[in-house]
mmCIF file of C-alpha atoms in Angstrom:
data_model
loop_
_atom_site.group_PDB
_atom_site.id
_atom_site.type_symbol
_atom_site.label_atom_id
_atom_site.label_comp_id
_atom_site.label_asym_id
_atom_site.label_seq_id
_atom_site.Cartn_x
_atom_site.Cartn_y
_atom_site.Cartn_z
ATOM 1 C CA UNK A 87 79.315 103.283 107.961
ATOM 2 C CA UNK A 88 77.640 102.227 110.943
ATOM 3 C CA UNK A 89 78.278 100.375 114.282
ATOM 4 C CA UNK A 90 75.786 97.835 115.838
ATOM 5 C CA UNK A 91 75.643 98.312 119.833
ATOM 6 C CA UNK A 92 78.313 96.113 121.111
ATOM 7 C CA UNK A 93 79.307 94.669 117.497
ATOM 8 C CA UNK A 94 81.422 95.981 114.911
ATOM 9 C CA UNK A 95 81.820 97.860 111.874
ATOM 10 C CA UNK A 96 79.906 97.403 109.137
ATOM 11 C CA UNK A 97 80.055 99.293 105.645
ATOM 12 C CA UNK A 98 82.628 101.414 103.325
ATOM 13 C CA UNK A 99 85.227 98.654 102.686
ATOM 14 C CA UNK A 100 84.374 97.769 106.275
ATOM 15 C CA UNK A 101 83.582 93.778 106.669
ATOM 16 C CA UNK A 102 84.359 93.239 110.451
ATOM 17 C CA UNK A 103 81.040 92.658 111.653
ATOM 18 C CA UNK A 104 79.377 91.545 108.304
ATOM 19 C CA UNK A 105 79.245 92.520 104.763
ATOM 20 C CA UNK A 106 76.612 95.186 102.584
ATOM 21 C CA UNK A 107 74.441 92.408 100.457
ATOM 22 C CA UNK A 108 73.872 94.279 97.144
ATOM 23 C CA UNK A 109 69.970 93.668 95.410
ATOM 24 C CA UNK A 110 70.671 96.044 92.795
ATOM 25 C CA UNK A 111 72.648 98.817 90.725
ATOM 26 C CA UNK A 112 71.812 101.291 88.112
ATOM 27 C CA UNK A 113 73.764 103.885 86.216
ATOM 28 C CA UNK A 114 71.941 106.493 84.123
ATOM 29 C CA UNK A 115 73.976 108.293 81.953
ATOM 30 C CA UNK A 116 72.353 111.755 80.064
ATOM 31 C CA UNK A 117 68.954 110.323 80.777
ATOM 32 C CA UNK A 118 69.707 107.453 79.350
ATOM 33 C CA UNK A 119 69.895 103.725 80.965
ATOM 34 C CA UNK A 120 73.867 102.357 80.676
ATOM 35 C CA UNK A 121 74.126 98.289 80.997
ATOM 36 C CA UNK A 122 76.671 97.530 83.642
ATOM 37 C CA UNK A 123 78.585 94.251 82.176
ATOM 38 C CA UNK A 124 81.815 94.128 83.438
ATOM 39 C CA UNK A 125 84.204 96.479 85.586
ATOM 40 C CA UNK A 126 86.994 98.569 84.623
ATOM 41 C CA UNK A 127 84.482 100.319 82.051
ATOM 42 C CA UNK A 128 84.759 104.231 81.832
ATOM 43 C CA UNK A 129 81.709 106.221 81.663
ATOM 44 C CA UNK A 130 81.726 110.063 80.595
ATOM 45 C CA UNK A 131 78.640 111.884 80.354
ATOM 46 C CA UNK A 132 77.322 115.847 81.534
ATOM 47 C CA UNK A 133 75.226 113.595 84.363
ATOM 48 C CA UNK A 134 75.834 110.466 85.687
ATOM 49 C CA UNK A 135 73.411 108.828 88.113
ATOM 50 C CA UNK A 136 74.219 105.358 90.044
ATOM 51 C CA UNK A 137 71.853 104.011 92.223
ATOM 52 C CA UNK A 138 72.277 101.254 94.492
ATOM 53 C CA UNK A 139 70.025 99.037 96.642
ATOM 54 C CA UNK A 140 71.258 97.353 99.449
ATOM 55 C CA UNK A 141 70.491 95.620 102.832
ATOM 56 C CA UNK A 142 73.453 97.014 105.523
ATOM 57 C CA UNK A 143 72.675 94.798 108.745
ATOM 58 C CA UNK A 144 69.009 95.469 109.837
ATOM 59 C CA UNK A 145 68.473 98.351 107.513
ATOM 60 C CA UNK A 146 67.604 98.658 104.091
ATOM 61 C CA UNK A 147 69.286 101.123 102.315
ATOM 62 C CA UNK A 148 69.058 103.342 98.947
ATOM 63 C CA UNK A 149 72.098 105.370 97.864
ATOM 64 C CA UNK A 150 71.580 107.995 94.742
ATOM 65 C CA UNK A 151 74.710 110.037 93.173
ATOM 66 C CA UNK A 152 74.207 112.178 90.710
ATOM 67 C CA UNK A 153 78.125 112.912 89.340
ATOM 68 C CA UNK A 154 78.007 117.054 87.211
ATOM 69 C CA UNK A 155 80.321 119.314 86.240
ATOM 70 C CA UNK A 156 79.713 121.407 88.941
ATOM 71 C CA UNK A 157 78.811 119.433 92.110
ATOM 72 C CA UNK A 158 78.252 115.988 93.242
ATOM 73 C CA UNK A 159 74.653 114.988 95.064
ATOM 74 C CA UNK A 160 74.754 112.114 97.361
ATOM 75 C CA UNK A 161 71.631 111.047 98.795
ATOM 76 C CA UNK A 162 71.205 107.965 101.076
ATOM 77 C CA UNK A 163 67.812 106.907 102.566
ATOM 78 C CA UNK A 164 67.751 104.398 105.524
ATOM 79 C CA UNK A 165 64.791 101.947 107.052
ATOM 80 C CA UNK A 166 65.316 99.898 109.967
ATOM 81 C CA UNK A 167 64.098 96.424 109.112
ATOM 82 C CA UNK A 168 63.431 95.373 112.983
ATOM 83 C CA UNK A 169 64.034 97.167 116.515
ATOM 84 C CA UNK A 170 68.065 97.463 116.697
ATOM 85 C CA UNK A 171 69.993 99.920 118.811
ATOM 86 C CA UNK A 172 73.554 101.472 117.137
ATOM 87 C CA UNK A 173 76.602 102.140 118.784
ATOM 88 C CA UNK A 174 77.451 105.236 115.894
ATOM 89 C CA UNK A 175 76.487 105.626 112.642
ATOM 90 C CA UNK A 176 78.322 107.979 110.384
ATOM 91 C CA UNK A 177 76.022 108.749 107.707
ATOM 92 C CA UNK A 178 78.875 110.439 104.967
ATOM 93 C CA UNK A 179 82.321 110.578 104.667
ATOM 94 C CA UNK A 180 85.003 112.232 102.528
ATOM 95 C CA UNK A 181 88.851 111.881 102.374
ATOM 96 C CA UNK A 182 90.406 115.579 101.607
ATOM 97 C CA UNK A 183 94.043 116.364 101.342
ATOM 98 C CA UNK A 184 95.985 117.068 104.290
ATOM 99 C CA UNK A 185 97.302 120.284 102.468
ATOM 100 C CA UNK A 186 94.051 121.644 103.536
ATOM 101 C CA UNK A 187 95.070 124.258 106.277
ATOM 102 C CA UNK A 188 91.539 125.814 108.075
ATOM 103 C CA UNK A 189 87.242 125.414 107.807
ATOM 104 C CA UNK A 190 84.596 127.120 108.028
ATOM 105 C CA UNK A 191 81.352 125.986 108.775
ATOM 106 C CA UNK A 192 77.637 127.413 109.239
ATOM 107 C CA UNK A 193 75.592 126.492 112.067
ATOM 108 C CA UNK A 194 71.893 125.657 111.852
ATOM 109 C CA UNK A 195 71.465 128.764 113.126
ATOM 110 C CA UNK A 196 73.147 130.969 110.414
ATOM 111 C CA UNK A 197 76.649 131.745 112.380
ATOM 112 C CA UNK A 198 79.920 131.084 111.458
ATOM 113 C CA UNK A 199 82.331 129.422 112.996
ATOM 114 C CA UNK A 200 85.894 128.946 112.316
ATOM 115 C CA UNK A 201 89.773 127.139 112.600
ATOM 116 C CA UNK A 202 93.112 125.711 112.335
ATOM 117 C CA UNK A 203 93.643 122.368 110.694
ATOM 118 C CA UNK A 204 97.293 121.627 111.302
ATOM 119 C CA UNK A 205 98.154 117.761 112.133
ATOM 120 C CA UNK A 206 96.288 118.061 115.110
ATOM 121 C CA UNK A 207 95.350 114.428 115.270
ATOM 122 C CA UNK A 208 92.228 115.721 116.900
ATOM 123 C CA UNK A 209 88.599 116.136 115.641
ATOM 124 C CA UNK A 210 87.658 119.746 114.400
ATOM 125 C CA UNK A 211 84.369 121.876 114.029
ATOM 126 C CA UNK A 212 82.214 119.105 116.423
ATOM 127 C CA UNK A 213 79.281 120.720 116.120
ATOM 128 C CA UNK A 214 75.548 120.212 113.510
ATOM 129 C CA UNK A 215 76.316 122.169 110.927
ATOM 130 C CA UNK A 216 74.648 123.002 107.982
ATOM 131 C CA UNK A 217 77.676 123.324 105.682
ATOM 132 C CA UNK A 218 81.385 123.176 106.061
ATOM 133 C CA UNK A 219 84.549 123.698 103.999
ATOM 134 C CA UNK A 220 88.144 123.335 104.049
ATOM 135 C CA UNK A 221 91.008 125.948 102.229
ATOM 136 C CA UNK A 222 93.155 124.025 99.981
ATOM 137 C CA UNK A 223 95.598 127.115 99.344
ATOM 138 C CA UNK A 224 98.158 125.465 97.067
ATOM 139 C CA UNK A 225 95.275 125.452 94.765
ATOM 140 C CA UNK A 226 93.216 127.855 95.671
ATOM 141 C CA UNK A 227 90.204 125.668 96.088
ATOM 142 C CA UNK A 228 87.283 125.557 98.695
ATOM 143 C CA UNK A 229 86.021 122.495 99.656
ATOM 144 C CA UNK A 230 82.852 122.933 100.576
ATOM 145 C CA UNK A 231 79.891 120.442 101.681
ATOM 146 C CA UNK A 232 76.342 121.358 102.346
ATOM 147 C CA UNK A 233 73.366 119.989 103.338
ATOM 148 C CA UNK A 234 69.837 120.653 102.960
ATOM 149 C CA UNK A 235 68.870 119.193 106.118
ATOM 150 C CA UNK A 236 70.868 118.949 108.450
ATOM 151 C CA UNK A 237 72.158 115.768 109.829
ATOM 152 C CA UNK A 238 70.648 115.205 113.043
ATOM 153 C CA UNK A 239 69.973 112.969 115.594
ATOM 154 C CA UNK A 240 71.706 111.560 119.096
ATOM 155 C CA UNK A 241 74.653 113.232 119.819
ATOM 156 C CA UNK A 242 75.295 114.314 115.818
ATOM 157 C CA UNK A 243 78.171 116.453 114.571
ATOM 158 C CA UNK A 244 80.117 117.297 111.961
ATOM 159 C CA UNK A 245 83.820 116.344 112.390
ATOM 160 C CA UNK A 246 87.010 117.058 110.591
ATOM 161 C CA UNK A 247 89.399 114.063 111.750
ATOM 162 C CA UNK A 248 92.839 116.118 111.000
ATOM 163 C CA UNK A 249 95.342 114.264 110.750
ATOM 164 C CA UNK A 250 98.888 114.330 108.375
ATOM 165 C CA UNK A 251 97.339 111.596 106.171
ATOM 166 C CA UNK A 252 94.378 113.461 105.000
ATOM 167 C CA UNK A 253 91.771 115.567 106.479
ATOM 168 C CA UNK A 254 88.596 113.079 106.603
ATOM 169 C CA UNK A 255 85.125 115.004 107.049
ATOM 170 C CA UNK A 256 82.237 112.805 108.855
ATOM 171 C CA UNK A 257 79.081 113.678 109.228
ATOM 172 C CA UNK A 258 77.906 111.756 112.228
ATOM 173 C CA UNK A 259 74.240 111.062 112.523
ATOM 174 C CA UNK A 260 74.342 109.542 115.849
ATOM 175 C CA UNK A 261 76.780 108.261 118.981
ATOM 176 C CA UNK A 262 74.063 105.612 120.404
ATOM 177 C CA UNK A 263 70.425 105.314 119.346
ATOM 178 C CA UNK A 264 67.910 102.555 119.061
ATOM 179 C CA UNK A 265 65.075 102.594 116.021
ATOM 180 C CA UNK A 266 62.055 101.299 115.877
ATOM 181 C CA UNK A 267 61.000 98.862 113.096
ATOM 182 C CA UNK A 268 59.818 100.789 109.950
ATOM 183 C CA UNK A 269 61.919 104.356 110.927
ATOM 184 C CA UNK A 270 63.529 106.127 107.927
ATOM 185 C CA UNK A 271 66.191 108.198 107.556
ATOM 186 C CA UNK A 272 66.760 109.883 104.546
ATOM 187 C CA UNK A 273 69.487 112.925 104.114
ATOM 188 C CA UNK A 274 71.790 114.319 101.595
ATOM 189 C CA UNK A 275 74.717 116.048 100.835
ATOM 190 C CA UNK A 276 76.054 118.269 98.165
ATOM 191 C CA UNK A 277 80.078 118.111 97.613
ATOM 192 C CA UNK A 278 81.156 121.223 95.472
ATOM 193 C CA UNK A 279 84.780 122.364 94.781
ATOM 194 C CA UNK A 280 84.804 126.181 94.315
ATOM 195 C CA UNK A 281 87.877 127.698 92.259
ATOM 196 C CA UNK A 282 89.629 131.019 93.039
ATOM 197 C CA UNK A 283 89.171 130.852 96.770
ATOM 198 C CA UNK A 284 92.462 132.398 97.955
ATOM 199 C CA UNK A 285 91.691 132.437 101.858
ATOM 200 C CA UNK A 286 89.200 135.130 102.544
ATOM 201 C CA UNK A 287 86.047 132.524 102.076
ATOM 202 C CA UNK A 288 84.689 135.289 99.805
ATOM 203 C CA UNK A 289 84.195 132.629 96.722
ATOM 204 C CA UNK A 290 83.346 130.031 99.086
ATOM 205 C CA UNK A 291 80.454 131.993 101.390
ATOM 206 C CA UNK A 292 79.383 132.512 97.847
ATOM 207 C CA UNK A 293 79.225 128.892 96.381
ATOM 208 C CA UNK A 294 77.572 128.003 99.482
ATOM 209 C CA UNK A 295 74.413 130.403 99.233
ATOM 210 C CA UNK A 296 73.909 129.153 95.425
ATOM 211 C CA UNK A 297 73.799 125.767 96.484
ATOM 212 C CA UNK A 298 71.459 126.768 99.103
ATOM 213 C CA UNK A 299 69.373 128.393 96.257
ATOM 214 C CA UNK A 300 70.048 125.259 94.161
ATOM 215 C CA UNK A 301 69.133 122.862 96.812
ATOM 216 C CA UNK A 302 66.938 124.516 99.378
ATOM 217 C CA UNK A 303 67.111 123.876 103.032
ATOM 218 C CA UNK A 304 65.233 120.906 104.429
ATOM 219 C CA UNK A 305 63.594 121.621 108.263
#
């Protein structure tokens, strides 16, 4: 979802300032090339892949997810089409339940950091991160997202917007920048829920350093 300088938004349901043109779709299911002739359809498979090509404003964009048992991969790479400047540009989002009570995230840097999520109404963690998760404790589930490089550019951050509606994790590329015709950006992220967590981050800490072995970090 992103934010032309002085304009509005523009992407994930978002039509206020203009609307994602489409160019083209695939879905790969076990390998294999699945027709896409109608909606409605369910599709089961041990790996599903949908691609999508699309123009979003002045930047052409490709967006890869690769759907597994064990993790979701979400890629999206971006090319500005002409000069243009951005008010903000938030390059994921994910809706979590509000019955998510704390995170923990790991800095670039390899500390942890910690805290509350409680209604606040306020933004938590606010800081580049290089994964983060939320403790789900009425079913004992980490939510954890990682990725393998980390999200960076003017002003970036990782936010947790907690509010009693649902605790919505951004990962905020920039808050202002201007691009130069031709400049890519290209990142990813790896959504995993991990089972048996009951608080301590143990099974968590521990999901996170296989992904990290799975998907190795990006400088």
């Amino acid at each position: 979802m992103l934010r032309p300088k002085g304009a509005q938004w523009w992407g994930t349901g978002h039509k206020e300032g203009g609307r994602e043109v489409v160019h083209r779709i695939k879905l790969i299911v076990d390998g294999k090339d699945v027709p896409i002739t109608k909606t409605g359809e369910t599709i089961t498979g041990k790996r599903i892949e949908f691609i999508k090509d699309s123009t979003i404003w002045k930047f052409k964009v490709r967006a890869e997810i690769i759907l597994t048992n064990t993790e979701i991969y979400e890629r999206t790479e971006m090319e500005a089409l002409e000069v243009c400047d951005l008010d903000l540009l938030y390059y994921f989002m994910h809706c979590f339940p509000p019955s998510t009570t704390k995170w923990m995230a790991q800095l670039p840097d390899g500390s942890i950091e910690q805290g509350p999520l409680s209604h606040s109404q306020k933004m938590a963690v606010t800081k580049d991160t290089t994964w983060v998760a939320q403790y789900d404790e009425k079913d004992q589930l980490g939510l954890l997202c990682y990725t393998p490089r980390v999200i960076a550019g003017n002003k970036s951050a990782s936010h947790i917007w907690d509010l009693d509606r649902y605790h919505k994790y951004y990962l905020r590329h920039n808050n202002g920048q201007s691009f130069k015709k031709g400049e890519k950006l290209d990142f990813t992220v790896v959504v995993k829920a991990v089972p048996n967590e009951t608080g301590d981050w143990k099974e968590t800490k521990e999901a996170a350093s296989q992904l990290m072995k799975q998907f190795p970090v990006v400088d």
